[in-house]
Amino acid sequence: MNAPAASSHLLPAVAPRPVPQVLLDALSARFGPKQYSVAQAVREQHGRDESSFDVPPPVAVVFAESTEDVADAVRLAAAHAVPVIPFGSGSSLEGHLLAVQGGISLDVSRMNRLLRLDADDLTVTVQPGLTRKQLNEQIKDSGLFFPIDPGADASLGGMVATRASGTNAVRYGTMRENVLALEVVTASGETLRTGTRARKSSAGYDLTRLIVGSEGTLAVVTEVTLRLYPLPEAVSAAVCSFPSIEAAVRTTIQTIQMGVPIARCELIDVNTVRMVNRHSNLTLPESPMLLMEFHGSPTGVAEQAGTVQEIAADHGGKGFEWATTPEERTRLWTARHNAYFAAVQSRPGCRAVATDTCVPISRLADCLLDSVQEADASGIPYFLVGHVGDGNFHFGYLIDPNSAEERATAEALSDALVARALALEGTCTGEHGIGLHKMGFLVDEAGAGGVEMMRTLKRALDPLNILNPGKIFVL
Amino acid sequence: MNAPAASSHLLPAVAPRPVPQVLLDALSARFGPKQYSVAQAVREQHGRDESSFDVPPPVAVVFAESTEDVADAVRLAAAHAVPVIPFGSGSSLEGHLLAVQGGISLDVSRMNRLLRLDADDLTVTVQPGLTRKQLNEQIKDSGLFFPIDPGADASLGGMVATRASGTNAVRYGTMRENVLALEVVTASGETLRTGTRARKSSAGYDLTRLIVGSEGTLAVVTEVTLRLYPLPEAVSAAVCSFPSIEAAVRTTIQTIQMGVPIARCELIDVNTVRMVNRHSNLTLPESPMLLMEFHGSPTGVAEQAGTVQEIAADHGGKGFEWATTPEERTRLWTARHNAYFAAVQSRPGCRAVATDTCVPISRLADCLLDSVQEADASGIPYFLVGHVGDGNFHFGYLIDPNSAEERATAEALSDALVARALALEGTCTGEHGIGLHKMGFLVDEAGAGGVEMMRTLKRALDPLNILNPGKIFVL
């Protein structure tokens, strides 16, 4: 594999497409004032996300309340070749929701019902606007849970779109492994189902997994059937401090290589521990740490934790502390999940340029340590957290959005990190998606041939290029 | 969901495409006598598989020894719009290897090298002709293993093509979950890579999983990167006899619903136990049985087995017998894997019409018991085995291939079973693929819209329709 070239991360210049008044009139007539808006505030709310881009908002917003609403909106837009941008909870980090080619935002957040819980089969079918926390709240009496946890309380449709994962993926997999079936509306406004409720199938092309991770560019998701898991009999969380990031990472690598079925294994660097302590009123020891969780029978959990404690001790890990009550655990994980916000608030007015590389586990130390050194040398404040059990970690470079120099420095750090991850046979994005920001990286990673195959699929399924155009690649 | 219509399972009548002499001359010149053959015996060997169809063999066979060989063969065939049928070990059950539209067979069985073992990352990269047993033999000193086990010693390229699974899938997943990356040759003869060695990625469309399960119709696989697993510290197998199939199935359902991480959970009905006893010189008690395996720490394995033993006892399970030595276990699993051959040999000259339905676990008893009753009533001898932990099971109706009546009866049984499985929200094929035999079922299952989306993908990626044409659907 050749060393990848440094990539452009600038927004491609594609003019917004015209939105004829006749389409807006038709949408207004079909959806009425409760489901259709051109108000500036509503459009702006739908024209941004957690990414650091500024582009004009969509021309109008449709609030879908059913699959038929979605199909009608897409059909009307298709008749005028106008872009449609599906919108869930707005927590994308990669500019997925931005109207870079104009068009309308299709907000599915009102489609937030749990349609069917089949507890005996460990499956649930939901509408795309339901969030992961709402799902877990609604099924809590069933003895089951949905483990995929990207931090933000994302909508499940959005999690399908970005192939989300997060803290539990090291044990339970990502959306790739946990979506059984979908109902989608195609670019021509047709509704179809992919997959069944069977746990496995060899029935033709895997349309489900083609849509999972397609970032709203191939179809609009209107129903999602997910795998659930029995709540573990016992859960215990542990916090362990290390003398260095390297020691924490080496502990992780060995844990994975030994096949310990650890449920969560999160790295937090010392900067970020400080930010989290301040934001969440905690007194975590200010050194690099691993936040871990073990699921299983009481004996199994104790066995796993014992093994990891020994490995950690070999690497100078100290203060292996337990959090066995649900309240303590929630406090720890909430702190972890708030790391992003804690970091952003640590520098008022800043924006985070977030990275998302993921490498084979044996390369984790190589990839991470050099990047830490570069970030330290840059002088830009940053946070560093990682789902290190998967080889996935995030830097967030906290820049002054008005400083072209800081932005350039952050992008250069990100470029170097991605180049390193690709050279180590990893990926530029473990879980956030390509969106607007990583298009150049995608070419480095998948090669011109791989991206051309993706474009061919896009052209075949969306010949008018109306579904979230200008994301992943520009046609 | 509407009740599916009974489906046609007849071979569609599509004439073989002409293969110009100039192509054969070019192939002969490029590959020479060691890698190119038009000998009748060689062609016939490549024109059949374990399915019950008879069609003319391919016109020629190319033995590829490298990715370049594959690319050149595909390019030459593409220049004349001639079909190319990838061939691994010939163990397909669904007619995947048959030259229904003529063309050449592209045998990759000589591409059987293990290219790279990255034990620290729990990954391995192999050529497509390597078989799963060869792989496990070659990595046995690493402390790792590759769990996917479809019974036959299939080539790993073939297992990619059919999205294979088998006995360990209940714990370790299928090829869908365990292929990290591929190298493929496209329909135009271009070589590209999909995926990386990272455990997860959100980098654009999931080309890897689009190719996995595409039955050689979208690209020819030339390298496969797989996930490996640490050999479990402890393994124990258990055999348990039940008063009825229902009791065995209910034990399975409860085991899965409780979240026991059982590694294998196989049903063998009483007919099949008899056949296996005779074929493998065993003295298994002649009643329906579950063959189970537990992986983990010694304590974990004992805990899992204890739980299942209790559940089994509640359902009248008797004689929970242990096989803890590797030799005993191998004998049991070999007997299980030989069930197909034991059955076929029980009726000399017969052919098996095999089914492959998979349903949500709570529907397993409903689906299975009615189908057993119908099979018993038909008078056709059959075997019945199942990866019941996944809700997947196989009837094999043992018919006289010269009896149109028996074939019709078997197909009617299969039709009824598939209709039942689909009505119960399952799939017509859990692991064998669509091939030639299940095209009508695919329409019932995926709907006209779903199949049309598949056709659109095929047309986009293989506009000349040369890669294994006439499988999954007819363009």
PDB file of C-alpha atoms in Angstrom, chain B residues 184-377:
ATOM      1  CA  VAL B 184     -11.451  -7.743  -5.722  1.00  0.00           C
ATOM      2  CA  VAL B 185     -11.325  -7.648  -9.488  1.00  0.00           C
ATOM      3  CA  THR B 186     -14.271  -5.748 -10.935  1.00  0.00           C
ATOM      4  CA  ALA B 187     -16.253  -6.614 -14.055  1.00  0.00           C
ATOM      5  CA  SER B 188     -13.986  -4.362 -16.119  1.00  0.00           C
ATOM      6  CA  GLY B 189     -10.891  -6.144 -14.821  1.00  0.00           C
ATOM      7  CA  GLU B 190      -9.817  -3.419 -12.418  1.00  0.00           C
ATOM      8  CA  THR B 191      -8.293  -4.437  -9.076  1.00  0.00           C
ATOM      9  CA  LEU B 192      -9.317  -2.564  -5.951  1.00  0.00           C
ATOM     10  CA  ARG B 193      -9.373  -2.930  -2.200  1.00  0.00           C
ATOM     11  CA  THR B 194     -12.357  -2.507   0.059  1.00  0.00           C
ATOM     12  CA  GLY B 195     -11.963  -1.832   3.773  1.00  0.00           C
ATOM     13  CA  THR B 196      -8.861  -1.709   5.949  1.00  0.00           C
ATOM     14  CA  ARG B 197      -7.543  -3.756   8.858  1.00  0.00           C
ATOM     15  CA  ALA B 198      -9.278  -1.449  11.365  1.00  0.00           C
ATOM     16  CA  ARG B 199     -12.037  -3.208  13.300  1.00  0.00           C
ATOM     17  CA  LYS B 200     -14.612  -0.636  12.354  1.00  0.00           C
ATOM     18  CA  SER B 201     -14.963   2.202   9.891  1.00  0.00           C
ATOM     19  CA  SER B 202     -17.455   4.812   8.709  1.00  0.00           C
ATOM     20  CA  ALA B 203     -15.518   5.648   5.558  1.00  0.00           C
ATOM     21  CA  GLY B 204     -18.163   5.732   2.852  1.00  0.00           C
ATOM     22  CA  TYR B 205     -20.273   2.918   1.456  1.00  0.00           C
ATOM     23  CA  ASP B 206     -19.633  -0.537   2.871  1.00  0.00           C
ATOM     24  CA  LEU B 207     -18.235  -2.088  -0.301  1.00  0.00           C
ATOM     25  CA  THR B 208     -16.921  -5.035   1.680  1.00  0.00           C
ATOM     26  CA  ARG B 209     -20.384  -6.083   2.766  1.00  0.00           C
ATOM     27  CA  LEU B 210     -21.810  -5.360  -0.662  1.00  0.00           C
ATOM     28  CA  ILE B 211     -19.432  -7.977  -2.077  1.00  0.00           C
ATOM     29  CA  VAL B 212     -19.922 -10.420   0.818  1.00  0.00           C
ATOM     30  CA  GLY B 213     -22.933 -12.506  -0.209  1.00  0.00           C
ATOM     31  CA  SER B 214     -22.992 -11.302  -3.820  1.00  0.00           C
ATOM     32  CA  GLU B 215     -22.326 -14.839  -5.105  1.00  0.00           C
ATOM     33  CA  GLY B 216     -19.633 -13.843  -7.571  1.00  0.00           C
ATOM     34  CA  THR B 217     -21.983 -11.524  -9.445  1.00  0.00           C
ATOM     35  CA  LEU B 218     -20.431  -8.149  -8.572  1.00  0.00           C
ATOM     36  CA  ALA B 219     -16.690  -8.836  -8.436  1.00  0.00           C
ATOM     37  CA  VAL B 220     -14.177 -11.678  -8.194  1.00  0.00           C
ATOM     38  CA  VAL B 221     -12.584 -11.910  -4.740  1.00  0.00           C
ATOM     39  CA  THR B 222      -8.780 -12.162  -4.878  1.00  0.00           C
ATOM     40  CA  GLU B 223      -7.822 -11.511  -1.227  1.00  0.00           C
ATOM     41  CA  VAL B 224      -9.734 -11.750   2.020  1.00  0.00           C
ATOM     42  CA  THR B 225      -8.837 -10.167   5.362  1.00  0.00           C
ATOM     43  CA  LEU B 226     -10.569 -11.941   8.223  1.00  0.00           C
ATOM     44  CA  ARG B 227     -11.029 -11.480  11.960  1.00  0.00           C
ATOM     45  CA  LEU B 228      -9.557 -14.188  14.144  1.00  0.00           C
ATOM     46  CA  TYR B 229     -10.297 -15.053  17.756  1.00  0.00           C
ATOM     47  CA  PRO B 230      -8.128 -16.256  20.625  1.00  0.00           C
ATOM     48  CA  LEU B 231      -8.596 -19.983  21.153  1.00  0.00           C
ATOM     49  CA  PRO B 232     -10.843 -20.217  24.186  1.00  0.00           C
ATOM     50  CA  GLU B 233      -9.110 -21.177  27.402  1.00  0.00           C
ATOM     51  CA  ALA B 234     -11.677 -23.904  27.932  1.00  0.00           C
ATOM     52  CA  VAL B 235     -14.017 -25.699  25.535  1.00  0.00           C
ATOM     53  CA  SER B 236     -16.576 -28.279  26.363  1.00  0.00           C
ATOM     54  CA  ALA B 237     -19.126 -29.991  24.199  1.00  0.00           C
ATOM     55  CA  ALA B 238     -22.316 -31.606  25.410  1.00  0.00           C
ATOM     56  CA  VAL B 239     -24.890 -33.913  23.883  1.00  0.00           C
ATOM     57  CA  CYS B 240     -28.411 -33.971  25.211  1.00  0.00           C
ATOM     58  CA  SER B 241     -31.351 -36.123  24.088  1.00  0.00           C
ATOM     59  CA  PHE B 242     -34.928 -34.908  24.122  1.00  0.00           C
ATOM     60  CA  PRO B 243     -38.317 -36.584  24.065  1.00  0.00           C
ATOM     61  CA  SER B 244     -39.326 -34.468  21.054  1.00  0.00           C
ATOM     62  CA  ILE B 245     -38.013 -31.928  18.599  1.00  0.00           C
ATOM     63  CA  GLU B 246     -40.209 -29.404  20.303  1.00  0.00           C
ATOM     64  CA  ALA B 247     -38.486 -29.952  23.644  1.00  0.00           C
ATOM     65  CA  ALA B 248     -35.072 -29.495  22.027  1.00  0.00           C
ATOM     66  CA  VAL B 249     -36.213 -26.348  20.248  1.00  0.00           C
ATOM     67  CA  ARG B 250     -37.763 -24.849  23.369  1.00  0.00           C
ATOM     68  CA  THR B 251     -34.500 -25.460  25.224  1.00  0.00           C
ATOM     69  CA  THR B 252     -32.673 -23.574  22.470  1.00  0.00           C
ATOM     70  CA  ILE B 253     -35.085 -20.661  22.481  1.00  0.00           C
ATOM     71  CA  GLN B 254     -34.766 -20.191  26.214  1.00  0.00           C
ATOM     72  CA  THR B 255     -30.965 -20.456  26.106  1.00  0.00           C
ATOM     73  CA  ILE B 256     -30.741 -17.674  23.520  1.00  0.00           C
ATOM     74  CA  GLN B 257     -33.314 -15.489  25.228  1.00  0.00           C
ATOM     75  CA  MET B 258     -31.335 -15.707  28.470  1.00  0.00           C
ATOM     76  CA  GLY B 259     -28.242 -14.489  26.673  1.00  0.00           C
ATOM     77  CA  VAL B 260     -26.097 -17.555  27.366  1.00  0.00           C
ATOM     78  CA  PRO B 261     -23.070 -17.032  25.062  1.00  0.00           C
ATOM     79  CA  ILE B 262     -23.273 -20.576  23.732  1.00  0.00           C
ATOM     80  CA  ALA B 263     -20.747 -21.208  20.930  1.00  0.00           C
ATOM     81  CA  ARG B 264     -22.621 -23.935  19.075  1.00  0.00           C
ATOM     82  CA  CYS B 265     -26.178 -25.188  19.380  1.00  0.00           C
ATOM     83  CA  GLU B 266     -27.099 -27.807  16.797  1.00  0.00           C
ATOM     84  CA  LEU B 267     -30.280 -29.796  16.436  1.00  0.00           C
ATOM     85  CA  ILE B 268     -30.242 -33.267  14.918  1.00  0.00           C
ATOM     86  CA  ASP B 269     -33.561 -35.038  14.464  1.00  0.00           C
ATOM     87  CA  VAL B 270     -34.031 -38.733  15.125  1.00  0.00           C
ATOM     88  CA  ASN B 271     -33.874 -39.742  11.440  1.00  0.00           C
ATOM     89  CA  THR B 272     -30.587 -38.018  11.086  1.00  0.00           C
ATOM     90  CA  VAL B 273     -29.172 -39.413  14.324  1.00  0.00           C
ATOM     91  CA  ARG B 274     -29.811 -42.885  12.887  1.00  0.00           C
ATOM     92  CA  MET B 275     -28.093 -41.990   9.615  1.00  0.00           C
ATOM     93  CA  VAL B 276     -25.130 -40.479  11.461  1.00  0.00           C
ATOM     94  CA  ASN B 277     -24.768 -43.473  13.790  1.00  0.00           C
ATOM     95  CA  ARG B 278     -24.620 -45.780  10.794  1.00  0.00           C
ATOM     96  CA  HIS B 279     -22.259 -43.580   8.760  1.00  0.00           C
ATOM     97  CA  SER B 280     -19.858 -42.628  11.571  1.00  0.00           C
ATOM     98  CA  ASN B 281     -20.055 -45.798  13.671  1.00  0.00           C
ATOM     99  CA  LEU B 282     -21.473 -44.005  16.657  1.00  0.00           C
ATOM    100  CA  THR B 283     -24.007 -45.085  19.255  1.00  0.00           C
ATOM    101  CA  LEU B 284     -25.804 -41.819  19.907  1.00  0.00           C
ATOM    102  CA  PRO B 285     -29.197 -42.411  21.550  1.00  0.00           C
ATOM    103  CA  GLU B 286     -31.827 -42.495  18.815  1.00  0.00           C
ATOM    104  CA  SER B 287     -33.915 -39.488  19.735  1.00  0.00           C
ATOM    105  CA  PRO B 288     -33.854 -35.791  18.808  1.00  0.00           C
ATOM    106  CA  MET B 289     -30.743 -34.212  20.218  1.00  0.00           C
ATOM    107  CA  LEU B 290     -28.880 -31.004  20.737  1.00  0.00           C
ATOM    108  CA  LEU B 291     -25.153 -30.896  20.217  1.00  0.00           C
ATOM    109  CA  MET B 292     -23.736 -27.928  22.074  1.00  0.00           C
ATOM    110  CA  GLU B 293     -20.397 -26.313  22.693  1.00  0.00           C
ATOM    111  CA  PHE B 294     -19.301 -23.788  25.291  1.00  0.00           C
ATOM    112  CA  HIS B 295     -16.243 -21.517  25.041  1.00  0.00           C
ATOM    113  CA  GLY B 296     -14.676 -19.398  27.756  1.00  0.00           C
ATOM    114  CA  SER B 297     -12.730 -19.600  30.968  1.00  0.00           C
ATOM    115  CA  PRO B 298     -13.050 -22.901  32.848  1.00  0.00           C
ATOM    116  CA  THR B 299     -15.443 -21.232  35.308  1.00  0.00           C
ATOM    117  CA  GLY B 300     -17.380 -19.515  32.529  1.00  0.00           C
ATOM    118  CA  VAL B 301     -17.799 -22.726  30.561  1.00  0.00           C
ATOM    119  CA  ALA B 302     -19.023 -24.597  33.630  1.00  0.00           C
ATOM    120  CA  GLU B 303     -21.445 -21.785  34.405  1.00  0.00           C
ATOM    121  CA  GLN B 304     -22.878 -21.687  30.869  1.00  0.00           C
ATOM    122  CA  ALA B 305     -23.218 -25.448  30.683  1.00  0.00           C
ATOM    123  CA  GLY B 306     -24.868 -25.552  34.099  1.00  0.00           C
ATOM    124  CA  THR B 307     -27.457 -23.008  33.000  1.00  0.00           C
ATOM    125  CA  VAL B 308     -28.250 -24.874  29.798  1.00  0.00           C
ATOM    126  CA  GLN B 309     -28.384 -28.214  31.595  1.00  0.00           C
ATOM    127  CA  GLU B 310     -31.058 -26.792  33.910  1.00  0.00           C
ATOM    128  CA  ILE B 311     -33.071 -25.438  30.988  1.00  0.00           C
ATOM    129  CA  ALA B 312     -32.777 -28.778  29.190  1.00  0.00           C
ATOM    130  CA  ALA B 313     -33.886 -30.693  32.267  1.00  0.00           C
ATOM    131  CA  ASP B 314     -36.999 -28.487  32.462  1.00  0.00           C
ATOM    132  CA  HIS B 315     -37.870 -29.700  28.961  1.00  0.00           C
ATOM    133  CA  GLY B 316     -37.219 -33.357  29.631  1.00  0.00           C
ATOM    134  CA  GLY B 317     -33.679 -33.378  28.268  1.00  0.00           C
ATOM    135  CA  LYS B 318     -31.805 -36.496  29.343  1.00  0.00           C
ATOM    136  CA  GLY B 319     -28.255 -37.749  29.384  1.00  0.00           C
ATOM    137  CA  PHE B 320     -26.467 -34.411  29.286  1.00  0.00           C
ATOM    138  CA  GLU B 321     -23.137 -35.952  28.288  1.00  0.00           C
ATOM    139  CA  TRP B 322     -19.800 -34.252  28.194  1.00  0.00           C
ATOM    140  CA  ALA B 323     -17.041 -34.368  25.685  1.00  0.00           C
ATOM    141  CA  THR B 324     -14.133 -32.449  27.094  1.00  0.00           C
ATOM    142  CA  THR B 325     -11.173 -33.943  25.258  1.00  0.00           C
ATOM    143  CA  PRO B 326     -10.409 -32.539  21.816  1.00  0.00           C
ATOM    144  CA  GLU B 327     -10.624 -36.073  20.363  1.00  0.00           C
ATOM    145  CA  GLU B 328     -14.139 -36.705  21.653  1.00  0.00           C
ATOM    146  CA  ARG B 329     -15.234 -33.284  20.462  1.00  0.00           C
ATOM    147  CA  THR B 330     -13.744 -33.771  17.039  1.00  0.00           C
ATOM    148  CA  ARG B 331     -15.532 -37.115  16.726  1.00  0.00           C
ATOM    149  CA  LEU B 332     -18.872 -35.524  17.578  1.00  0.00           C
ATOM    150  CA  TRP B 333     -18.459 -32.548  15.263  1.00  0.00           C
ATOM    151  CA  THR B 334     -17.160 -34.697  12.463  1.00  0.00           C
ATOM    152  CA  ALA B 335     -20.281 -36.806  12.815  1.00  0.00           C
ATOM    153  CA  ARG B 336     -22.402 -33.644  12.694  1.00  0.00           C
ATOM    154  CA  HIS B 337     -20.585 -32.337   9.651  1.00  0.00           C
ATOM    155  CA  ASN B 338     -20.957 -35.671   7.917  1.00  0.00           C
ATOM    156  CA  ALA B 339     -24.710 -35.669   8.448  1.00  0.00           C
ATOM    157  CA  TYR B 340     -25.272 -34.503   4.874  1.00  0.00           C
ATOM    158  CA  PHE B 341     -23.145 -37.275   3.404  1.00  0.00           C
ATOM    159  CA  ALA B 342     -24.542 -39.832   5.857  1.00  0.00           C
ATOM    160  CA  ALA B 343     -28.010 -38.903   4.681  1.00  0.00           C
ATOM    161  CA  VAL B 344     -27.212 -38.990   0.986  1.00  0.00           C
ATOM    162  CA  GLN B 345     -25.559 -42.391   1.398  1.00  0.00           C
ATOM    163  CA  SER B 346     -28.592 -43.727   3.249  1.00  0.00           C
ATOM    164  CA  ARG B 347     -30.468 -43.774  -0.060  1.00  0.00           C
ATOM    165  CA  PRO B 348     -28.074 -44.840  -2.814  1.00  0.00           C
ATOM    166  CA  GLY B 349     -28.352 -42.754  -5.974  1.00  0.00           C
ATOM    167  CA  CYS B 350     -30.457 -40.073  -4.319  1.00  0.00           C
ATOM    168  CA  ARG B 351     -29.975 -36.333  -4.464  1.00  0.00           C
ATOM    169  CA  ALA B 352     -30.773 -33.959  -1.619  1.00  0.00           C
ATOM    170  CA  VAL B 353     -33.060 -30.974  -2.135  1.00  0.00           C
ATOM    171  CA  ALA B 354     -31.831 -28.843   0.746  1.00  0.00           C
ATOM    172  CA  THR B 355     -33.688 -26.049   2.499  1.00  0.00           C
ATOM    173  CA  ASP B 356     -32.095 -23.219   4.460  1.00  0.00           C
ATOM    174  CA  THR B 357     -34.769 -21.127   6.159  1.00  0.00           C
ATOM    175  CA  CYS B 358     -33.921 -18.978   9.166  1.00  0.00           C
ATOM    176  CA  VAL B 359     -36.503 -17.359  11.421  1.00  0.00           C
ATOM    177  CA  PRO B 360     -36.562 -15.163  14.523  1.00  0.00           C
ATOM    178  CA  ILE B 361     -35.840 -17.434  17.466  1.00  0.00           C
ATOM    179  CA  SER B 362     -39.318 -17.174  19.021  1.00  0.00           C
ATOM    180  CA  ARG B 363     -40.828 -18.513  15.760  1.00  0.00           C
ATOM    181  CA  LEU B 364     -38.510 -21.476  15.499  1.00  0.00           C
ATOM    182  CA  ALA B 365     -40.870 -24.045  17.004  1.00  0.00           C
ATOM    183  CA  ASP B 366     -43.794 -22.829  14.854  1.00  0.00           C
ATOM    184  CA  CYS B 367     -41.764 -22.991  11.690  1.00  0.00           C
ATOM    185  CA  LEU B 368     -40.057 -26.279  12.363  1.00  0.00           C
ATOM    186  CA  LEU B 369     -42.793 -28.432  13.793  1.00  0.00           C
ATOM    187  CA  ASP B 370     -45.326 -27.869  11.022  1.00  0.00           C
ATOM    188  CA  SER B 371     -42.662 -28.584   8.446  1.00  0.00           C
ATOM    189  CA  VAL B 372     -41.664 -31.828  10.156  1.00  0.00           C
ATOM    190  CA  GLN B 373     -45.279 -32.932  10.060  1.00  0.00           C
ATOM    191  CA  GLU B 374     -45.538 -32.170   6.340  1.00  0.00           C
ATOM    192  CA  ALA B 375     -42.278 -33.943   5.579  1.00  0.00           C
ATOM    193  CA  ASP B 376     -43.355 -37.020   7.543  1.00  0.00           C
ATOM    194  CA  ALA B 377     -46.666 -37.092   5.686  1.00  0.00           C
TER     195      ALA B 377
END
